[in-house]
Tab-separated table of C-alpha atoms and ligand atoms in Angstrom:
chain	number	residue	atom	x	y	z
A	556	UNK	CA	-30.606	-5.923	7.064
A	557	UNK	CA	-31.718	-5.226	3.395
A	558	UNK	CA	-29.267	-2.915	1.057
A	559	UNK	CA	-32.022	0.240	1.736
A	560	UNK	CA	-30.900	0.190	5.528
A	561	UNK	CA	-27.402	0.369	4.893
A	562	UNK	CA	-27.743	2.852	3.369
A	563	UNK	CA	-29.640	5.057	5.398
A	564	UNK	CA	-27.331	4.439	8.248
A	565	UNK	CA	-24.559	5.512	5.978
A	566	UNK	CA	-26.054	8.275	5.229
A	567	UNK	CA	-26.754	9.573	8.674
A	568	UNK	CA	-23.429	9.294	9.601
A	569	UNK	CA	-24.191	6.156	11.510
A	570	UNK	CA	-21.060	3.362	11.940
A	571	UNK	CA	-21.440	0.137	9.968
A	572	UNK	CA	-20.949	-3.323	11.091
A	573	UNK	CA	-18.541	-5.584	10.109
A	574	UNK	CA	-22.155	-7.648	8.980
A	575	UNK	CA	-23.416	-5.336	7.239
A	576	UNK	CA	-20.340	-4.108	5.446
A	577	UNK	CA	-20.276	-8.530	4.306
A	578	UNK	CA	-23.520	-8.163	3.271
A	579	UNK	CA	-23.156	-5.268	1.107
A	580	UNK	CA	-19.844	-6.247	-0.455
A	581	UNK	CA	-21.095	-10.274	-1.289
A	582	UNK	CA	-23.625	-8.502	-2.459
A	583	UNK	CA	-21.818	-6.249	-4.891
A	584	UNK	CA	-19.765	-9.629	-5.778
A	585	UNK	CA	-22.916	-11.083	-6.606
A	586	UNK	CA	-24.097	-8.213	-8.391
A	587	UNK	CA	-28.115	-8.454	-6.071
A	588	UNK	CA	-26.766	-5.091	-5.251
A	589	UNK	CA	-27.457	-2.869	-8.132
A	590	UNK	CA	-24.910	-0.501	-9.154
A	591	UNK	CA	-27.114	2.779	-8.301
A	592	UNK	CA	-27.417	1.590	-5.562
A	593	UNK	CA	-23.245	1.127	-5.272
A	594	UNK	CA	-22.492	4.367	-6.096
A	595	UNK	CA	-24.770	5.618	-3.722
A	596	UNK	CA	-23.182	3.782	-0.936
A	597	UNK	CA	-19.605	5.003	-2.658
A	598	UNK	CA	-20.661	9.015	-2.030
A	599	UNK	CA	-22.121	8.766	1.363
A	600	UNK	CA	-18.667	7.215	2.501
A	601	UNK	CA	-16.742	10.021	0.318
A	602	UNK	CA	-18.810	12.714	1.834
A	603	UNK	CA	-18.988	11.406	5.970
A	604	UNK	CA	-16.275	8.740	5.984
A	605	UNK	CA	-15.351	5.860	7.352
A	606	UNK	CA	-14.281	4.815	10.434
A	607	UNK	CA	-10.913	2.793	10.515
A	608	UNK	CA	-12.802	0.194	12.104
A	609	UNK	CA	-15.375	0.183	8.978
A	610	UNK	CA	-12.330	0.664	6.909
A	611	UNK	CA	-10.812	-3.048	8.065
A	612	UNK	CA	-14.029	-4.376	7.627
A	613	UNK	CA	-14.315	-3.481	4.225
A	614	UNK	CA	-11.056	-4.117	2.970
A	615	UNK	CA	-10.976	-7.517	4.432
A	616	UNK	CA	-14.776	-8.562	2.982
A	617	UNK	CA	-13.118	-6.953	-0.442
A	618	UNK	CA	-10.094	-9.200	0.186
A	619	UNK	CA	-12.170	-12.484	0.275
A	620	UNK	CA	-14.516	-11.516	-2.419
A	621	UNK	CA	-13.199	-13.786	-4.949
A	622	UNK	CA	-9.839	-16.225	-5.105
A	623	UNK	CA	-6.952	-15.333	-2.963
A	624	UNK	CA	-3.341	-16.654	-3.317
A	625	UNK	CA	-2.053	-18.818	-0.461
A	626	UNK	CA	1.484	-18.780	-1.291
A	627	UNK	CA	2.212	-20.758	2.031
A	628	UNK	CA	3.449	-24.007	0.055
A	629	UNK	CA	6.721	-21.594	-0.953
A	630	UNK	CA	9.376	-21.438	1.252
A	631	UNK	CA	10.724	-18.234	2.447
A	632	UNK	CA	9.782	-14.708	3.559
A	633	UNK	CA	7.413	-13.494	-0.290
A	634	UNK	CA	7.535	-9.729	-0.701
A	635	UNK	CA	5.207	-7.420	-2.442
A	636	UNK	CA	4.961	-3.803	-3.955
A	637	UNK	CA	2.530	-2.004	-5.154
A	638	UNK	CA	3.070	1.872	-6.177
A	639	UNK	CA	-0.112	4.461	-6.327
A	640	UNK	CA	1.163	5.386	-10.165
A	641	UNK	CA	3.018	7.703	-12.029
A	642	UNK	CA	4.864	8.698	-15.067
A	643	UNK	CA	8.529	7.145	-15.783
A	644	UNK	CA	8.025	5.136	-12.754
A	645	UNK	CA	9.809	1.248	-13.706
A	646	UNK	CA	10.716	0.811	-10.169
A	647	UNK	CA	9.326	-2.449	-10.515
A	648	UNK	CA	11.071	-4.108	-12.855
A	649	UNK	CA	14.403	-3.035	-11.445
A	650	UNK	CA	13.145	-3.876	-7.636
A	651	UNK	CA	11.459	-7.320	-8.343
A	652	UNK	CA	14.672	-8.740	-10.066
A	653	UNK	CA	16.912	-6.548	-7.380
A	654	UNK	CA	15.155	-8.007	-4.030
A	655	UNK	CA	14.989	-12.067	-5.415
A	656	UNK	CA	18.487	-11.705	-5.427
A	657	UNK	CA	19.271	-11.787	-2.231
A	658	UNK	CA	16.725	-14.860	-1.206
A	659	UNK	CA	13.488	-13.003	-0.490
A	660	UNK	CA	10.519	-14.321	-2.971
A	661	UNK	CA	8.884	-11.820	-5.186
A	662	UNK	CA	5.518	-12.353	-6.561
A	663	UNK	CA	4.169	-9.215	-8.199
A	664	UNK	CA	1.108	-8.918	-9.659
A	665	UNK	CA	1.455	-5.878	-11.810
A	666	UNK	CA	-1.592	-4.167	-13.996
A	667	UNK	CA	-2.107	-2.208	-17.386
A	668	UNK	CA	-1.677	1.943	-17.981
A	669	UNK	CA	-4.070	4.155	-16.698
A	670	UNK	CA	-4.882	7.844	-17.910
A	671	UNK	CA	-1.852	9.631	-18.122
A	672	UNK	CA	-0.180	6.885	-15.911
A	673	UNK	CA	2.021	4.098	-17.600
A	674	UNK	CA	2.018	0.137	-16.482
A	675	UNK	CA	4.320	-2.689	-15.302
A	676	UNK	CA	2.149	-5.845	-17.470
A	677	UNK	CA	2.471	-2.649	-20.585
A	678	UNK	CA	6.493	-2.344	-19.959
A	679	UNK	CA	7.828	-5.819	-20.066
A	680	UNK	CA	5.578	-6.292	-23.389
A	681	UNK	CA	8.313	-4.309	-24.893
A	682	UNK	CA	10.845	-7.425	-24.547
A	683	UNK	CA	9.887	-9.116	-27.424
A	684	UNK	CA	7.870	-12.994	-26.372
A	685	UNK	CA	7.466	-11.854	-22.651
A	686	UNK	CA	4.263	-12.971	-21.482
A	687	UNK	CA	2.142	-11.699	-18.091
A	688	UNK	CA	-0.680	-13.696	-18.808
A	689	UNK	CA	0.522	-16.612	-16.266
A	690	UNK	CA	-1.297	-19.138	-15.052
A	691	UNK	CA	-1.482	-20.134	-10.714
A	692	UNK	CA	0.856	-22.691	-11.434
A	693	UNK	CA	3.200	-21.272	-13.726
A	694	UNK	CA	3.234	-18.652	-11.341
A	695	UNK	CA	4.030	-20.501	-8.885
A	696	UNK	CA	6.422	-23.216	-10.321
A	697	UNK	CA	8.465	-19.828	-11.406
A	698	UNK	CA	8.420	-18.471	-7.582
A	699	UNK	CA	9.391	-21.745	-6.296
A	700	UNK	CA	12.327	-22.130	-9.098
A	701	UNK	CA	13.673	-18.631	-9.278
A	702	UNK	CA	11.940	-16.874	-6.625
A	703	UNK	CA	10.525	-13.691	-9.022
A	704	UNK	CA	7.373	-13.224	-10.822
A	705	UNK	CA	5.853	-10.595	-12.918
A	706	UNK	CA	2.254	-11.248	-13.328
A	707	UNK	CA	-0.577	-9.362	-14.804
A	708	UNK	CA	-3.725	-9.240	-11.806
A	709	UNK	CA	-6.245	-11.962	-13.017
A	710	UNK	CA	-10.151	-11.697	-12.965
A	711	UNK	CA	-11.134	-13.073	-9.884
A	712	UNK	CA	-8.956	-11.312	-7.689
A	713	UNK	CA	-10.578	-9.251	-5.236
A	714	UNK	CA	-13.930	-8.785	-7.968
A	715	UNK	CA	-15.270	-7.070	-5.749
A	716	UNK	CA	-13.340	-4.280	-6.041
A	717	UNK	CA	-13.538	-4.189	-10.067
A	718	UNK	CA	-17.285	-2.976	-9.637
A	719	UNK	CA	-15.423	-0.240	-6.749
A	720	UNK	CA	-13.247	0.938	-8.341
A	721	UNK	CA	-15.358	1.334	-12.189
A	722	UNK	CA	-18.237	2.970	-10.439
A	723	UNK	CA	-15.664	5.629	-8.256
A	724	UNK	CA	-14.771	6.428	-11.133
A	725	UNK	CA	-17.520	7.913	-13.158
A	726	UNK	CA	-19.181	9.079	-9.426
A	727	UNK	CA	-16.244	11.729	-8.376
A	728	UNK	CA	-15.086	9.367	-5.276
A	729	UNK	CA	-11.864	8.117	-6.341
A	730	UNK	CA	-9.967	11.009	-4.198
A	731	UNK	CA	-11.635	9.008	-0.493
A	732	UNK	CA	-9.062	8.408	1.719
A	733	UNK	CA	-10.568	4.736	3.260
A	734	UNK	CA	-12.252	4.313	-0.293
A	735	UNK	CA	-8.769	3.873	-1.215
A	736	UNK	CA	-7.386	2.377	1.012
A	737	UNK	CA	-9.697	-1.005	0.734
A	738	UNK	CA	-9.367	-0.770	-2.792
A	739	UNK	CA	-4.939	-1.178	-3.040
A	740	UNK	CA	-4.783	-3.362	0.519
A	741	UNK	CA	-7.586	-5.708	-0.549
A	742	UNK	CA	-5.878	-6.566	-4.082
A	743	UNK	CA	-2.728	-7.194	-1.632
A	744	UNK	CA	-3.799	-9.581	0.668
A	745	UNK	CA	-5.497	-11.214	-2.090
A	746	UNK	CA	-2.172	-11.584	-3.496
A	747	UNK	CA	-0.308	-13.643	-0.681
A	748	UNK	CA	2.367	-11.576	0.409
A	749	UNK	CA	4.295	-11.626	3.819
A	750	UNK	CA	5.472	-7.905	3.275
A	751	UNK	CA	3.523	-5.265	1.247
A	752	UNK	CA	5.471	-2.087	0.574
A	753	UNK	CA	3.635	1.022	-0.842
A	754	UNK	CA	5.156	3.425	-2.729
A	755	UNK	CA	2.760	6.265	-2.271
A	756	UNK	CA	3.861	9.651	-5.069
A	757	UNK	CA	2.509	13.428	-4.462
A	758	UNK	CA	3.064	15.982	-6.224
A	759	UNK	CA	1.551	16.484	-10.274
A	760	UNK	CA	1.833	13.155	-11.966
A	761	UNK	CA	0.154	11.103	-8.892
A	762	UNK	CA	-3.737	11.150	-7.901
A	763	UNK	CA	-2.637	12.444	-4.608
A	764	UNK	CA	-1.680	15.707	-5.061
A	765	UNK	CA	-0.085	16.759	-1.921
A	766	UNK	CA	2.446	15.600	0.195
A	767	UNK	CA	0.115	15.897	3.189
A	768	UNK	CA	-2.951	13.839	1.733
A	769	UNK	CA	-0.253	11.186	0.888
A	770	UNK	CA	0.820	11.315	4.890
A	771	UNK	CA	-2.885	10.341	5.671
A	772	UNK	CA	-3.214	7.920	3.691
A	773	UNK	CA	-0.064	6.054	4.745
A	774	UNK	CA	-0.980	6.570	8.059
A	775	UNK	CA	-4.552	4.412	7.507
A	776	UNK	CA	-2.976	1.755	5.390
A	777	UNK	CA	0.002	0.999	7.967
A	778	UNK	CA	-3.318	1.236	10.317
A	779	UNK	CA	-5.326	-1.302	8.952
A	780	UNK	CA	-2.358	-3.480	7.434
A	781	UNK	CA	-2.074	-4.065	11.567
A	782	UNK	CA	-5.618	-4.828	12.302
A	783	UNK	CA	-5.561	-7.456	9.468
A	784	UNK	CA	-1.786	-8.868	10.699
A	785	UNK	CA	0.028	-7.988	7.591
A	786	UNK	CA	3.246	-5.918	7.670
A	787	UNK	CA	2.502	-2.824	5.246
A	788	UNK	CA	5.400	0.478	5.288
A	789	UNK	CA	4.959	2.738	2.964
A	790	UNK	CA	7.216	5.031	1.225
A	791	UNK	CA	6.025	8.832	0.711
A	792	UNK	CA	7.548	9.859	-2.844
A	793	UNK	CA	7.780	12.900	-4.873
A	794	UNK	CA	5.950	12.283	-8.369
A	795	UNK	CA	4.927	15.685	-9.221
A	796	UNK	CA	8.569	15.639	-12.106
A	797	UNK	CA	8.835	11.974	-13.727
A	798	UNK	CA	11.180	9.686	-12.200
A	799	UNK	CA	14.159	8.771	-14.437
A	800	UNK	CA	14.854	10.427	-17.347
A	801	UNK	CA	13.072	7.240	-19.989
A	802	UNK	CA	9.141	7.698	-20.236
A	803	UNK	CA	7.631	4.907	-22.922
A	804	UNK	CA	8.227	1.045	-22.901
A	805	UNK	CA	11.505	0.571	-24.354
A	806	UNK	CA	12.728	3.882	-23.216
A	807	UNK	CA	11.434	2.518	-19.101
A	808	UNK	CA	13.307	-1.385	-20.496
A	809	UNK	CA	16.149	-0.152	-21.346
A	810	UNK	CA	16.818	2.871	-18.363
A	811	UNK	CA	15.643	-0.443	-16.054
A	812	UNK	CA	17.988	-2.627	-17.227
A	813	UNK	CA	20.690	0.260	-17.199
A	814	UNK	CA	20.411	0.786	-13.672
A	815	UNK	CA	20.299	-3.013	-13.049
A	816	UNK	CA	24.080	-2.789	-14.463
A	817	UNK	CA	24.533	0.301	-11.414
A	818	UNK	CA	24.317	2.886	-14.411
A	819	UNK	CA	21.106	4.066	-14.057
A	820	UNK	CA	19.293	7.927	-13.191
A	821	UNK	CA	20.461	8.985	-9.468
A	822	UNK	CA	16.526	9.824	-8.373
A	823	UNK	CA	15.410	6.095	-9.994
A	824	UNK	CA	18.397	4.326	-8.023
A	825	UNK	CA	17.441	5.633	-4.821
A	826	UNK	CA	13.926	5.129	-5.088
A	827	UNK	CA	14.554	1.527	-5.833
A	828	UNK	CA	17.263	1.286	-3.061
A	829	UNK	CA	15.000	2.372	0.010
A	830	UNK	CA	11.646	0.306	-1.480
A	831	UNK	CA	14.115	-2.652	-1.721
A	832	UNK	CA	15.508	-1.896	1.241
A	833	UNK	CA	12.211	-1.576	3.081
A	834	UNK	CA	11.308	-4.793	1.912
A	835	UNK	CA	14.442	-6.540	3.127
A	836	UNK	CA	14.308	-5.313	6.848
A	837	UNK	CA	10.625	-6.104	6.709
A	838	UNK	CA	11.527	-10.015	5.516
A	839	UNK	CA	14.307	-10.487	8.439
A	840	UNK	CA	17.445	-9.841	5.646
A	841	UNK	CA	18.729	-6.444	6.770
A	842	UNK	CA	19.216	-4.831	10.289
A	843	UNK	CA	17.865	-0.900	9.209
A	844	UNK	CA	17.781	0.565	5.432
A	845	UNK	CA	21.640	2.019	5.421
A	846	UNK	CA	22.450	-2.405	5.482
A	847	UNK	CA	19.260	-3.151	3.097
A	848	UNK	CA	20.651	-0.559	0.914
A	849	UNK	CA	24.516	-1.619	1.342
A	850	UNK	CA	23.250	-5.452	0.360
A	851	UNK	CA	20.999	-4.454	-2.430
A	852	UNK	CA	23.875	-1.950	-3.962
A	853	UNK	CA	26.298	-5.407	-3.411
A	854	UNK	CA	23.693	-7.318	-5.961
A	855	UNK	CA	24.052	-4.718	-8.199
A	856	UNK	CA	27.582	-4.356	-8.396
A	857	UNK	CA	28.304	-8.109	-8.900
A	858	UNK	CA	26.095	-8.324	-11.663
A	859	UNK	CA	23.496	-10.542	-9.327
A	860	UNK	CA	20.939	-8.574	-10.249
A	861	UNK	CA	21.287	-8.594	-13.901
A	862	UNK	CA	21.396	-12.450	-14.653
A	863	UNK	CA	18.072	-11.963	-11.742
A	864	UNK	CA	16.236	-10.236	-14.398
A	865	UNK	CA	17.660	-11.493	-17.284
A	866	UNK	CA	16.360	-15.370	-15.275
A	867	UNK	CA	13.211	-13.990	-14.857
A	868	UNK	CA	12.644	-13.065	-18.781
A	869	UNK	CA	13.516	-16.256	-20.246
A	870	UNK	CA	11.187	-18.046	-17.294
A	871	UNK	CA	8.298	-15.409	-18.804
A	872	UNK	CA	8.831	-16.759	-22.705
A	873	UNK	CA	10.991	-13.115	-23.221
A	874	UNK	CA	14.402	-12.283	-24.652
A	875	UNK	CA	17.305	-12.026	-22.364
A	876	UNK	CA	19.417	-10.945	-25.663
A	877	UNK	CA	17.739	-7.713	-25.083
A	878	UNK	CA	20.003	-6.584	-21.633
A	879	UNK	CA	22.540	-6.489	-24.606
A	880	UNK	CA	21.350	-5.162	-27.573
A	881	UNK	CA	18.473	-2.725	-26.708
A	882	UNK	CA	17.750	-2.460	-30.682
A	883	UNK	CA	15.590	-5.901	-30.258
A	884	UNK	CA	12.446	-3.993	-28.567
A	885	UNK	CA	10.305	-1.813	-30.337
A	886	UNK	CA	12.300	1.609	-32.027
A	887	UNK	CA	10.710	4.828	-32.597
A	888	UNK	CA	11.984	5.869	-36.468
A	889	UNK	CA	11.573	9.990	-35.764
A	890	UNK	CA	13.552	11.753	-33.545
A	891	UNK	CA	13.081	15.314	-32.342
A	892	UNK	CA	14.624	17.410	-30.428
A	893	UNK	CA	12.466	19.963	-28.218
A	894	UNK	CA	15.151	23.203	-26.837
A	895	UNK	CA	14.853	25.500	-24.696
A	896	UNK	CA	13.171	28.769	-25.632
A	897	UNK	CA	14.891	30.910	-23.173
A	898	UNK	CA	18.256	30.714	-20.662
A	899	UNK	CA	17.209	30.045	-16.913
A	900	UNK	CA	16.539	27.241	-14.825
A	901	UNK	CA	14.381	24.755	-14.995
A	902	UNK	CA	11.894	25.309	-11.805
A	903	UNK	CA	8.656	22.524	-12.638
A	904	UNK	CA	8.974	19.585	-15.186
A	905	UNK	CA	5.080	18.621	-14.900
A	906	UNK	CA	5.433	14.903	-14.817
A	907	UNK	CA	1.360	15.558	-16.036
A	908	UNK	CA	2.051	16.675	-19.114
A	909	UNK	CA	5.291	14.328	-20.124
A	910	UNK	CA	3.028	11.567	-19.227
A	911	UNK	CA	-0.005	13.184	-21.359
A	912	UNK	CA	2.546	13.886	-24.056
A	913	UNK	CA	3.654	10.386	-24.194
A	914	UNK	CA	-0.258	9.367	-24.566
A	915	UNK	CA	-0.604	11.955	-27.532
A	916	UNK	CA	2.266	9.954	-29.615
A	917	UNK	CA	0.217	6.900	-28.574
A	918	UNK	CA	2.080	5.456	-24.894
A	919	UNK	CA	-0.265	5.854	-23.183
A	920	UNK	CA	-4.763	4.522	-23.741
A	921	UNK	CA	-7.274	7.162	-24.020
A	922	UNK	CA	-9.553	4.268	-23.885
A	923	UNK	CA	-9.039	0.838	-22.237
A	924	UNK	CA	-8.907	-1.140	-25.043
A	925	UNK	CA	-6.012	0.265	-27.099
A	926	UNK	CA	-3.242	-0.700	-28.849
A	927	UNK	CA	-0.468	1.227	-28.085
A	928	UNK	CA	2.850	1.781	-29.239
A	929	UNK	CA	5.840	0.809	-27.527
A	930	UNK	CA	8.529	2.134	-29.280
A	931	UNK	CA	7.452	6.045	-28.161
A	932	UNK	CA	8.154	8.154	-25.153
A	933	UNK	CA	10.175	10.917	-24.102
A	934	UNK	CA	13.358	10.891	-23.247
A	935	UNK	CA	14.062	13.608	-20.558
A	936	UNK	CA	18.343	15.533	-20.981
A	937	UNK	CA	16.889	18.130	-18.008
A	938	UNK	CA	15.123	17.893	-15.249
A	939	UNK	CA	14.262	20.619	-12.238
A	940	UNK	CA	16.612	22.008	-10.826
A	941	UNK	CA	18.879	22.419	-13.536
A	942	UNK	CA	20.125	25.640	-15.775
A	943	UNK	CA	19.865	25.954	-18.934
A	944	UNK	CA	20.562	27.728	-22.028
A	945	UNK	CA	18.755	28.986	-25.049
A	946	UNK	CA	18.772	27.099	-27.479
A	947	UNK	CA	19.557	23.439	-25.381
A	948	UNK	CA	17.597	20.546	-26.098
A	949	UNK	CA	15.738	19.740	-22.971
A	950	UNK	CA	13.776	16.393	-24.548
A	951	UNK	CA	14.272	14.029	-27.059
A	952	UNK	CA	10.546	12.937	-28.382
A	953	UNK	CA	10.766	9.360	-29.735
A	954	UNK	CA	8.196	9.247	-32.080
A	955	UNK	CA	6.152	7.704	-35.118
A	956	UNK	CA	3.257	8.710	-36.317
A	957	UNK	CA	3.862	12.668	-37.775
A	958	UNK	CA	0.540	13.485	-36.901
A	959	UNK	CA	1.057	12.943	-33.665
A	960	UNK	CA	3.705	14.735	-32.926
A	961	UNK	CA	2.255	18.387	-33.085
A	962	UNK	CA	0.188	18.146	-29.633
A	963	UNK	CA	3.094	16.435	-27.809
A	964	UNK	CA	5.802	18.335	-28.801
A	965	UNK	CA	2.784	21.193	-26.698
A	966	UNK	CA	2.409	19.214	-24.430
A	967	UNK	CA	6.202	18.838	-23.277
A	968	UNK	CA	7.546	22.348	-23.865
A	969	UNK	CA	4.499	23.309	-21.677
A	970	UNK	CA	5.940	20.649	-19.149
A	971	UNK	CA	8.684	22.759	-18.395
A	972	UNK	CA	8.796	25.836	-16.529
A	973	UNK	CA	12.236	28.269	-17.078
A	974	UNK	CA	12.753	30.944	-14.809
A	975	UNK	CA	15.632	33.167	-14.620
A	976	UNK	CA	16.548	33.149	-11.382
A	977	UNK	CA	17.303	29.774	-9.578
A	978	UNK	CA	14.758	27.741	-7.591
A	979	UNK	CA	15.341	28.749	-4.113
A	980	UNK	CA	14.311	25.809	-2.414
A	981	UNK	CA	15.582	22.107	-3.240
A	982	UNK	CA	12.831	19.392	-3.476
A	983	UNK	CA	13.268	16.164	-1.605
A	984	UNK	CA	12.769	12.757	-3.736
A	985	UNK	CA	11.709	10.958	-0.603
A	986	UNK	CA	9.125	12.481	1.463
A	987	UNK	CA	9.314	10.282	4.111
A	988	UNK	CA	8.734	6.505	5.054
A	989	UNK	CA	5.897	5.247	7.755
A	990	UNK	CA	7.005	2.122	8.842
A	991	UNK	CA	4.612	-1.261	9.614
A	992	UNK	CA	3.016	-1.471	12.912
A	993	UNK	CA	4.021	-4.964	15.184
B	856	LIG	N1	-5.011	2.339	-7.139
B	856	LIG	C1	-5.900	1.606	-6.516
B	856	LIG	O1	-5.365	-0.058	-6.897
B	856	LIG	N2	-7.209	1.888	-6.294
B	856	LIG	C2	-6.708	2.937	-5.937
B	856	LIG	O2	-7.892	3.198	-5.139
B	856	LIG	C3	-6.068	3.868	-6.394
B	856	LIG	C4	-5.305	3.667	-6.961
């Protein structure tokens, strides 16, 4: 069958067979299908949808479109986690060493920041010397030795997704649930872990605007995972306001270390403990969520989680002394306070605008080749639901370039919505948990 037949079928709302989907993905990978034809497929899939069977076939074909990591030679249960992205999301920095300190193997491939959202690879680079570009040999050897490694995604893993993702970005087809499922799960399957936990975020700083949309995405992730024999569980969590109090690379590493010491902000701690406990349950180390959280809290209180973090830094060329001396990381030269213009209660603290403010300071990218300023960022002293007096400090901007301050100041000020009365409802951080079906 030709690519035209495949396009015609999807255009006419018919169901594609596994062979047709494999032919399409092969053609995308070896570039024999032109970008305009892939774009036509994407729009047809966006408008007419894909069945669960088609989504499963697409995910499988994309997962095996390039290199796959075979972790079976590494002893123990291998766990992985993926967040759909947000502002102040430094969860991996805490979660990876914390969970590894319990004896599970954490094999994590991470990405760089995109748009207003931050990326784990960039954050780790605030630690002097830390390398995320690891050879397969280094990655595997480190997993065997210390049970945890966080590396940048290699070019060869699920290459079909690279083409599809780039074209979705420019054809207004990013927000399609089946296409998101195939994109995320194909990379997780190619990366080889036994247990996958996803953190799907919703709200102003996430690409799923509502909890209902996030729930539908989660359901499909779990169902496709089950069809491909992978344990995929999903946490739904709020990203309407940033997670934690620091946004920006050095600030987020500092907060991750504080959290590994048991001194982190409550919301970050809650998301970390929940995701970690889900991994422990999936990996057979805990009976249920509560038992998992208790074990993880013990690893924090006993100092074992922080020791594992230092081992990981050392194994990847980073300076472990940062855990005791934050000034070893890049520091901003200008501190400017943002003060409350009026008294009242914080009704909103929009993650998207805080992310944009940090990007304006140089901490995020406007184009993909931009060098980041790892020292800059925002520290949030007041968050949603809190009362403030006029003139009280809401947040501190950490800047290096005075010319970039004006835009960042305006964006940060617009992120805070203050009203005279207390908000009538309290927002929940953890929206739902959808467990892998056996
Ligand atoms: N992250 C991905 O890797 N793919 C998507 O489609 C969306 C978020």
